[in-house]
Amino acid sequence: MTDVRPYVVGIIGGGQLARMTCAAAIGLGVELRVLAEGPNTSAAQVARWVTVGDYTDADTVREFARGCDAITFDHEHVPIHILEALEADGIAVRPGPAALIHAQDKAEMRARLSAMGAPCPEHEVVADAGELAAFGDRVGWPIIAKTSRGGYDGKGVWKLDSADQAEEPFAALADRTTVEGGVISSEGVRIVAEEFVDFARELSAIVVRSPSGQAVAHPISETVQRDGICVETTTPAPGLPEERATEAQRLALRIAHELGTVGILAVELMERRDGTIVVNELAMRPHNTGHWTIDGAYTSQFENHVRAVLDLPLGDPGARARWTVMHNVLGGSVADLPAALLHCFARDPKLRVQFYGKEVRPGRKVGHVTAFGDDLEQTLARARHAAGYLMGEEGWADQPLIDGGNR
Ligand SMILES: Nc1ncnc2c1ncn2[C@@H]1O[C@H](COP(=O)(O)OP(=O)(O)OP(=O)(O)O)[C@@H](O)[C@H]1O
Ligand SMILES: [Mg+2]
């Protein structure tokens, strides 16, 4: 008798991305082990194989990786030297450190993308406030300044209106407590200055690549960020000409191939008012702008991520419906989310909801809703209604059913 064992994947980080990856792994019969920051994190609540430990400790990560067919990520903050050591041990790290550095460090990302001719805003790594002010004087104010590492959800991004504010990012670096949660903690954090792109909108190009080089591209999404946090996506991006959409997909596929990424690569894009696109940044893990794929695509980003890290053939990334709208549920005045489902589900039987098992705190991502349908306005209205209601925003509870709408 042959000894049959399941595929074993280790995911580092226990947030909601790992939680949703667990759901995909369950469907595939894959054993997903989670290295979680705490016993009650979003993924640790639902995974059967959980190690609680510090992902910045080399021994912890090495021990966790033992017996895994591949190691992958819920976030991009694992120190590169630890991942290089894993690779030296013969562990399949996917994406590998040579690619991941471009999602971890925005200065590395800008340098590499510029070298390969990918469209970027004007940018420069600046050493001090004087250089930052000189950059602003050269490209024109306002400008954007970013920490090269450790930022998330807009933390570590500043819009500066004049040279008077050029000290701000450097002061934040010196006094790291001003960046919430002490996220900016690693050595080698630099400040990247960027031209302020007066974009018409933001787009997201999500592709999946496997180690053997197969790659697929999801349709392009329009994404809306508020206070640096993704709040809504619409897929396909309304009004985006087909040749522009194809151009964005090709760009993301080219970046995936040149960097040798494995799994999801999300390319955050800004569409200028003349219709041309520039890259904002890269993520090499399932991405918030890809959550619509759980209900709206033939194969979700989470499933294809798992398939890719195991080098299995990838699933169809296409959309099932004409329009799919995902709206994040950010912590608001509704603490009892489960109870609030009554209204949402009674009103809209086709609505899809995911909660992340996180305690409601103001502005925190605690879940998302997805609506799909043939009519863009109605689909948007349904998603916004449900998310607005779950966030306790005024006025949603007494709105009538939308036209044609108990669907
Ligand atoms: N050069 C720019 N010009 C105009 N707006 C910008 C620029 N760079 C970033 N932004 C805005 O700031 C947001 C956050 O920037 P960025 O994605 O670099 O930060 P982040 O904290 O890494 O975000 P994430 O939550 O995606 O990890 C962008 O989505 C965009 O709205
Ligand atoms: Mg971003």
Coordinates of C-alpha atoms and ligand atoms in Angstrom, one line a residue:
M1 CA 0.0 0.0 0.0
T2 CA 1.3 3.4 -0.8
D3 CA 1.5 6.0 1.9
V4 CA -0.8 8.8 0.8
R5 CA -0.4 12.2 2.5
P6 CA -2.1 15.5 1.8
Y7 CA -0.2 18.5 0.5
V8 CA 1.0 20.6 3.4
V9 CA 1.4 24.4 3.1
G10 CA 2.6 26.7 5.9
I11 CA 1.3 30.3 5.9
I12 CA 3.1 32.9 7.9
G13 CA 0.7 35.4 9.5
G14 CA -2.7 34.7 11.0
G15 CA -4.8 37.6 9.7
Q16 CA -7.9 37.5 7.6
L17 CA -6.0 36.6 4.4
A18 CA -4.7 33.4 6.0
R19 CA -8.3 32.8 7.3
M20 CA -9.7 33.0 3.8
T21 CA -6.8 30.9 2.5
C22 CA -7.8 28.2 5.0
A23 CA -11.3 28.0 3.5
A24 CA -9.7 27.5 0.1
A25 CA -7.3 24.9 1.5
I26 CA -10.1 23.0 3.1
G27 CA -11.9 22.7 -0.2
L28 CA -8.7 21.3 -1.9
G29 CA -7.9 18.9 0.9
V30 CA -4.7 20.7 1.6
E31 CA -3.3 20.8 5.2
L32 CA -2.7 24.5 5.9
R33 CA -0.6 25.2 8.9
V34 CA -0.6 28.8 10.3
L35 CA 2.2 30.6 12.1
A36 CA 0.0 33.1 13.9
E37 CA 0.9 36.1 16.0
G38 CA -1.6 35.0 18.8
P39 CA -4.0 32.2 19.6
N40 CA -7.0 34.3 18.8
T41 CA -6.0 35.9 15.5
S42 CA -8.4 35.7 12.6
A43 CA -6.9 32.5 11.1
A44 CA -5.9 30.9 14.4
Q45 CA -9.6 30.8 15.3
V46 CA -10.4 28.5 12.4
A47 CA -7.3 26.6 11.5
R48 CA -6.6 23.1 12.9
W49 CA -2.8 23.4 12.7
V50 CA -1.7 26.5 14.4
T51 CA 1.7 27.5 15.8
V52 CA 1.7 30.7 17.8
G53 CA 5.1 32.4 17.4
D54 CA 7.2 35.3 16.3
Y55 CA 7.8 35.4 12.6
T56 CA 10.9 37.6 13.1
D57 CA 12.6 34.8 15.0
A58 CA 14.6 32.5 12.7
D59 CA 14.4 29.4 14.8
T60 CA 10.6 29.7 15.2
V61 CA 10.1 30.1 11.4
R62 CA 12.5 27.2 10.7
E63 CA 10.8 24.9 13.1
F64 CA 7.4 25.9 11.6
A65 CA 8.5 25.2 8.1
R66 CA 9.7 21.7 8.8
G67 CA 7.5 19.2 7.0
C68 CA 5.8 21.8 4.8
D69 CA 5.7 21.3 1.0
A70 CA 5.8 25.1 0.6
I71 CA 5.8 28.2 2.8
T72 CA 3.7 31.3 1.9
F73 CA 2.5 34.5 3.5
D74 CA -0.4 36.4 4.9
H75 CA 1.8 39.6 5.0
E76 CA 5.1 40.7 3.6
H77 CA 7.0 41.4 6.8
V78 CA 9.1 38.3 7.3
P79 CA 12.8 39.3 7.3
I80 CA 14.4 38.4 4.1
H81 CA 17.5 36.8 5.8
I82 CA 15.1 34.3 7.5
L83 CA 13.6 33.3 4.2
E84 CA 17.0 33.0 2.5
A85 CA 18.0 30.6 5.3
L86 CA 14.8 28.5 4.7
E87 CA 15.6 28.3 1.0
A88 CA 19.2 27.2 1.9
D89 CA 17.5 24.4 4.0
G90 CA 15.7 23.3 0.8
I91 CA 12.3 24.7 1.8
A92 CA 10.1 26.0 -1.1
V93 CA 9.5 29.6 -0.1
R94 CA 6.7 31.0 -2.4
P95 CA 7.1 33.7 -3.3
G96 CA 10.9 33.5 -2.7
P97 CA 12.8 36.2 -1.0
A98 CA 14.4 37.5 -4.3
A99 CA 10.9 38.4 -5.5
L100 CA 9.3 39.3 -2.1
I101 CA 11.8 42.1 -1.4
H102 CA 10.0 44.2 -4.1
A103 CA 6.7 43.9 -2.1
Q104 CA 8.5 44.5 1.2
D105 CA 10.5 47.6 0.2
K106 CA 9.1 50.4 -1.9
A107 CA 12.5 51.8 -2.7
E108 CA 13.6 48.4 -4.1
M109 CA 10.3 48.1 -6.0
R110 CA 10.6 51.5 -7.7
A111 CA 14.2 50.9 -8.7
R112 CA 13.4 47.5 -10.2
L113 CA 10.2 48.6 -12.0
S114 CA 11.9 51.6 -13.5
A115 CA 14.8 49.4 -14.7
M116 CA 12.3 47.2 -16.5
G117 CA 10.5 50.1 -18.0
A118 CA 7.3 49.7 -16.1
P119 CA 5.4 53.1 -15.7
C120 CA 6.0 54.7 -12.3
P121 CA 5.5 58.2 -10.9
E122 CA 8.6 60.3 -10.7
H123 CA 10.4 59.2 -7.5
E124 CA 13.6 59.4 -5.6
V125 CA 15.0 58.0 -2.3
V126 CA 15.8 61.0 -0.2
A127 CA 18.1 61.1 2.8
D128 CA 16.8 64.2 4.6
A129 CA 14.3 67.0 4.6
G130 CA 16.5 69.1 2.4
E131 CA 16.6 66.5 -0.3
L132 CA 12.8 66.0 0.0
A133 CA 12.2 69.7 -0.4
A134 CA 14.5 69.9 -3.4
F135 CA 12.5 67.0 -5.0
G136 CA 9.3 68.9 -4.4
D137 CA 10.7 72.0 -5.9
R138 CA 11.8 70.0 -9.0
V139 CA 8.6 68.0 -9.7
G140 CA 6.1 70.5 -8.2
W141 CA 4.1 70.5 -5.0
P142 CA 2.2 68.7 -3.5
I143 CA 4.3 65.5 -3.3
I144 CA 3.9 62.1 -1.7
A145 CA 6.5 60.8 0.8
K146 CA 6.5 57.2 2.0
T147 CA 8.4 54.9 4.3
S148 CA 10.1 52.3 2.2
R149 CA 9.1 49.5 4.5
G150 CA 6.5 48.6 7.1
G151 CA 3.6 50.7 5.9
Y152 CA 0.1 49.4 5.5
D153 CA -3.4 50.9 5.0
G154 CA -1.9 54.3 4.2
K155 CA 0.2 54.4 7.5
G156 CA 3.6 55.6 6.5
V157 CA 2.3 57.7 3.5
W158 CA 2.3 61.5 3.7
K159 CA 0.9 64.1 1.2
L160 CA 3.1 67.2 1.6
D161 CA 1.9 70.6 0.3
S162 CA 5.1 72.6 0.7
A163 CA 8.8 72.5 1.8
D164 CA 7.6 73.5 5.3
Q165 CA 6.3 70.0 5.9
A166 CA 9.5 68.2 4.6
E167 CA 10.6 67.3 8.2
E168 CA 7.4 65.4 8.9
P169 CA 8.2 61.9 7.5
F170 CA 11.7 62.0 9.0
A171 CA 10.3 63.0 12.4
A172 CA 8.0 60.1 12.2
L173 CA 10.9 57.8 11.4
A174 CA 12.8 59.1 14.4
D175 CA 9.8 58.8 16.7
R176 CA 8.4 55.5 15.5
T177 CA 5.5 55.6 18.0
T178 CA 3.8 58.1 15.6
V179 CA 3.3 55.3 13.2
E180 CA 0.6 53.1 14.7
G181 CA 1.3 49.8 16.2
G182 CA 5.1 50.2 16.0
V183 CA 5.0 48.7 12.5
I184 CA 7.9 50.7 11.4
S185 CA 10.6 48.9 13.3
S186 CA 13.0 47.2 11.0
E187 CA 16.4 48.6 10.1
G188 CA 17.0 50.2 6.7
V189 CA 13.7 52.1 6.5
R190 CA 14.2 54.9 3.9
I191 CA 12.0 57.7 2.7
V192 CA 10.8 57.5 -0.9
A193 CA 9.6 60.8 -2.5
E194 CA 7.0 60.5 -5.2
E195 CA 5.3 62.9 -7.6
F196 CA 1.7 63.4 -6.5
V197 CA -0.4 61.6 -9.1
D198 CA -3.6 63.5 -9.5
F199 CA -5.3 60.2 -10.5
A200 CA -8.8 59.8 -12.0
R201 CA -9.1 56.6 -10.1
E202 CA -7.2 53.6 -8.8
L203 CA -7.2 50.2 -10.4
S204 CA -5.9 46.8 -9.4
A205 CA -4.4 44.1 -11.6
I206 CA -4.3 40.7 -10.0
V207 CA -2.4 37.9 -11.6
V208 CA -1.3 34.4 -10.3
R209 CA 1.9 32.7 -11.3
S210 CA 3.1 29.2 -10.6
P211 CA 6.7 28.1 -10.2
S212 CA 6.6 26.3 -13.6
G213 CA 5.6 29.6 -15.2
Q214 CA 1.9 29.2 -15.8
A215 CA 0.2 32.5 -15.2
V216 CA -3.4 33.8 -15.3
A217 CA -4.9 37.3 -14.9
H218 CA -8.1 38.3 -13.2
P219 CA -10.2 41.1 -14.8
I220 CA -9.1 44.6 -13.8
S221 CA -10.9 46.1 -10.8
E222 CA -11.6 49.7 -10.0
T223 CA -10.7 50.3 -6.3
V224 CA -11.7 53.1 -3.9
Q225 CA -9.4 54.0 -1.0
R226 CA -10.5 56.2 1.9
D227 CA -7.9 57.4 4.4
G228 CA -5.5 55.0 2.8
I229 CA -7.8 52.0 3.3
C230 CA -9.5 50.0 0.5
V231 CA -13.2 50.5 0.9
E232 CA -14.8 49.2 -2.3
T233 CA -13.9 47.4 -5.6
T234 CA -15.9 47.1 -8.8
T235 CA -15.1 44.5 -11.4
P236 CA -14.6 44.9 -14.2
A237 CA -13.5 48.5 -13.9
P238 CA -16.4 50.5 -15.3
G239 CA -15.7 52.3 -18.5
L240 CA -12.1 51.0 -18.9
P241 CA -11.5 50.4 -22.6
E242 CA -10.6 46.8 -23.4
E243 CA -7.2 47.7 -24.7
R244 CA -6.4 49.5 -21.5
A245 CA -7.5 46.6 -19.4
T246 CA -5.4 44.2 -21.5
E247 CA -2.4 46.6 -21.2
A248 CA -2.8 46.5 -17.4
Q249 CA -3.1 42.7 -17.3
R250 CA 0.0 42.4 -19.5
L251 CA 1.9 44.8 -17.4
A252 CA 1.1 42.7 -14.2
L253 CA 2.0 39.5 -16.0
R254 CA 5.3 40.9 -17.2
I255 CA 6.2 42.1 -13.6
A256 CA 5.3 38.6 -12.3
H257 CA 7.6 36.9 -14.9
E258 CA 10.5 39.3 -14.5
L259 CA 10.4 39.2 -10.7
G260 CA 9.7 35.4 -10.7
T261 CA 6.7 35.8 -8.3
V262 CA 4.8 32.7 -7.2
G263 CA 1.1 32.9 -6.1
I264 CA -0.8 36.1 -6.2
L265 CA 0.8 39.3 -7.4
A266 CA -1.4 42.4 -7.0
V267 CA -0.3 45.4 -8.9
E268 CA -1.9 48.6 -7.4
L269 CA -2.3 51.1 -10.3
M270 CA -3.3 54.7 -10.6
E271 CA -5.1 55.8 -13.7
R272 CA -4.1 59.4 -14.7
R273 CA -6.7 61.7 -16.1
D274 CA -5.4 61.1 -19.6
G275 CA -6.1 57.4 -19.2
T276 CA -2.5 56.2 -18.9
I277 CA -1.6 54.1 -15.9
V278 CA 1.3 54.1 -13.4
V279 CA 2.2 51.5 -10.7
N280 CA 1.5 52.5 -7.1
E281 CA 2.9 49.3 -5.4
L282 CA 3.0 45.6 -5.4
A283 CA 1.7 42.9 -3.1
M284 CA 2.6 39.2 -3.3
R285 CA -0.2 37.6 -1.3
P286 CA -3.9 37.6 -1.6
H287 CA -5.0 41.2 -1.7
N288 CA -8.1 43.1 -0.5
T289 CA -8.9 44.2 -4.0
G290 CA -9.2 40.5 -4.9
H291 CA -11.8 39.5 -2.3
W292 CA -14.5 39.8 -4.9
T293 CA -13.1 36.6 -6.5
I294 CA -14.4 34.4 -3.7
D295 CA -18.0 34.9 -5.0
G296 CA -17.4 36.6 -8.3
A297 CA -14.7 34.6 -10.1
Y298 CA -14.6 30.9 -11.3
T299 CA -11.5 30.5 -9.1
S300 CA -10.9 32.7 -6.1
Q301 CA -7.5 34.4 -5.5
F302 CA -7.2 32.2 -2.4
E303 CA -7.6 29.0 -4.2
N304 CA -5.3 29.9 -7.0
H305 CA -2.7 31.1 -4.5
V306 CA -2.8 27.7 -2.9
R307 CA -2.7 25.9 -6.2
A308 CA 0.2 28.1 -7.3
V309 CA 2.4 27.6 -4.3
L310 CA 2.0 23.8 -4.8
D311 CA 2.6 24.2 -8.6
L312 CA -0.8 22.8 -9.5
P313 CA -2.5 23.9 -12.7
L314 CA -4.3 27.2 -12.1
G315 CA -8.0 27.7 -12.2
D316 CA -10.0 30.1 -14.5
P317 CA -9.7 33.6 -13.1
G318 CA -12.6 35.0 -15.1
A319 CA -15.7 36.7 -13.7
R320 CA -19.0 34.7 -13.3
A321 CA -21.2 37.8 -13.4
R322 CA -21.4 41.0 -15.5
W323 CA -20.6 43.1 -12.4
T324 CA -19.2 42.3 -9.0
V325 CA -18.9 44.8 -6.2
M326 CA -17.0 44.2 -3.0
H327 CA -17.4 46.6 -0.1
N328 CA -15.3 46.3 3.0
V329 CA -17.0 46.3 6.4
L330 CA -14.9 48.6 8.6
G331 CA -15.6 48.7 12.3
G332 CA -18.3 51.2 13.1
S333 CA -21.1 51.6 15.7
V334 CA -22.5 48.1 15.2
A335 CA -20.7 45.8 17.7
D336 CA -23.0 42.8 17.2
L337 CA -22.3 41.9 13.5
P338 CA -23.9 38.5 13.6
A339 CA -27.2 40.0 14.7
A340 CA -27.0 42.6 12.0
L341 CA -27.0 39.8 9.4
L342 CA -30.7 39.3 9.9
H343 CA -31.5 42.5 8.1
C344 CA -28.9 42.1 5.3
F345 CA -29.9 38.6 4.4
A346 CA -33.6 39.2 4.7
R347 CA -33.3 42.1 2.3
D348 CA -31.0 40.5 -0.3
P349 CA -30.8 36.8 -0.6
K350 CA -28.0 37.0 -3.2
L351 CA -25.7 39.0 -0.9
R352 CA -22.5 37.3 0.2
V353 CA -20.8 38.2 3.5
Q354 CA -17.5 37.3 5.0
F355 CA -16.6 38.1 8.6
Y356 CA -13.1 37.8 9.9
G357 CA -13.8 36.9 13.5
K358 CA -12.2 40.2 14.6
E359 CA -13.5 42.4 17.4
V360 CA -15.1 45.6 16.1
R361 CA -12.9 48.6 16.5
P362 CA -13.3 51.9 14.7
G363 CA -12.0 51.8 11.1
R364 CA -10.7 48.2 11.4
K365 CA -11.3 45.8 8.6
V366 CA -13.7 43.3 10.1
G367 CA -15.3 41.8 7.0
H368 CA -16.6 42.4 3.5
V369 CA -19.7 42.0 1.5
T370 CA -20.0 41.1 -2.2
A371 CA -22.9 41.6 -4.6
F372 CA -23.0 40.6 -8.2
G373 CA -25.5 41.2 -11.0
D374 CA -26.3 42.5 -14.4
D375 CA -26.9 46.1 -13.5
L376 CA -24.0 48.2 -12.2
E377 CA -26.0 50.8 -10.3
Q378 CA -28.1 48.2 -8.5
T379 CA -25.1 46.0 -7.7
L380 CA -23.3 49.0 -6.2
A381 CA -26.4 50.0 -4.3
R382 CA -26.8 46.5 -2.8
A383 CA -23.2 46.2 -1.7
R384 CA -23.2 49.8 -0.2
H385 CA -26.5 49.2 1.6
A386 CA -25.3 46.0 3.3
A387 CA -21.9 47.4 4.2
G388 CA -23.4 50.7 5.3
Y389 CA -25.8 48.9 7.5
L390 CA -23.1 46.6 9.0
M391 CA -21.0 49.7 9.8
G392 CA -23.9 51.4 11.5
E393 CA -24.0 54.3 9.0
E394 CA -27.1 56.5 9.3
G395 CA -30.0 56.0 7.0
W396 CA -29.5 52.5 5.7
A397 CA -31.9 50.7 8.0
D398 CA -35.0 52.4 6.7
Q399 CA -34.3 52.4 3.0
P400 CA -36.9 50.5 1.0
L401 CA -35.9 47.5 -1.0
I402 CA -34.3 48.6 -4.2
D403 CA -36.2 48.3 -7.4
G404 CA -36.6 44.7 -8.5
G405 CA -34.6 44.0 -5.6
N406 CA -35.1 41.2 -3.1
R407 CA -32.6 39.2 -5.0
Ligands
LIG1 N1 2.3 59.0 -5.8 C1 1.1 59.1 -5.4 N2 0.2 60.0 -5.8 C2 -1.0 60.1 -5.4 N3 -1.6 59.3 -4.4 C3 -0.8 58.3 -4.0 C4 0.6 58.1 -4.4 N4 1.1 57.1 -3.7 C5 0.1 56.6 -3.0 N5 -1.0 57.3 -3.1 C6 -2.3 57.1 -2.4 O1 -2.1 56.6 -1.1 C7 -2.6 55.2 -0.9 C8 -1.7 54.4 -0.1 O2 -0.4 54.3 -0.7 P1 0.4 52.9 -0.6 O3 -0.4 51.9 -1.3 O4 1.8 53.2 -1.2 O5 0.4 52.7 0.9 P2 0.3 51.4 1.8 O6 0.2 51.9 3.2 O7 1.4 50.4 1.5 O8 -1.0 50.8 1.4 P3 -1.6 49.4 1.5 O9 -2.8 49.5 2.4 O10 -2.0 49.1 0.1 O11 -0.5 48.5 2.0 C9 -2.7 54.8 -2.4 O12 -3.7 53.8 -2.5 C10 -3.1 56.1 -3.1 O13 -4.5 56.4 -2.8
MG2 MG -1.3 50.2 -1.2

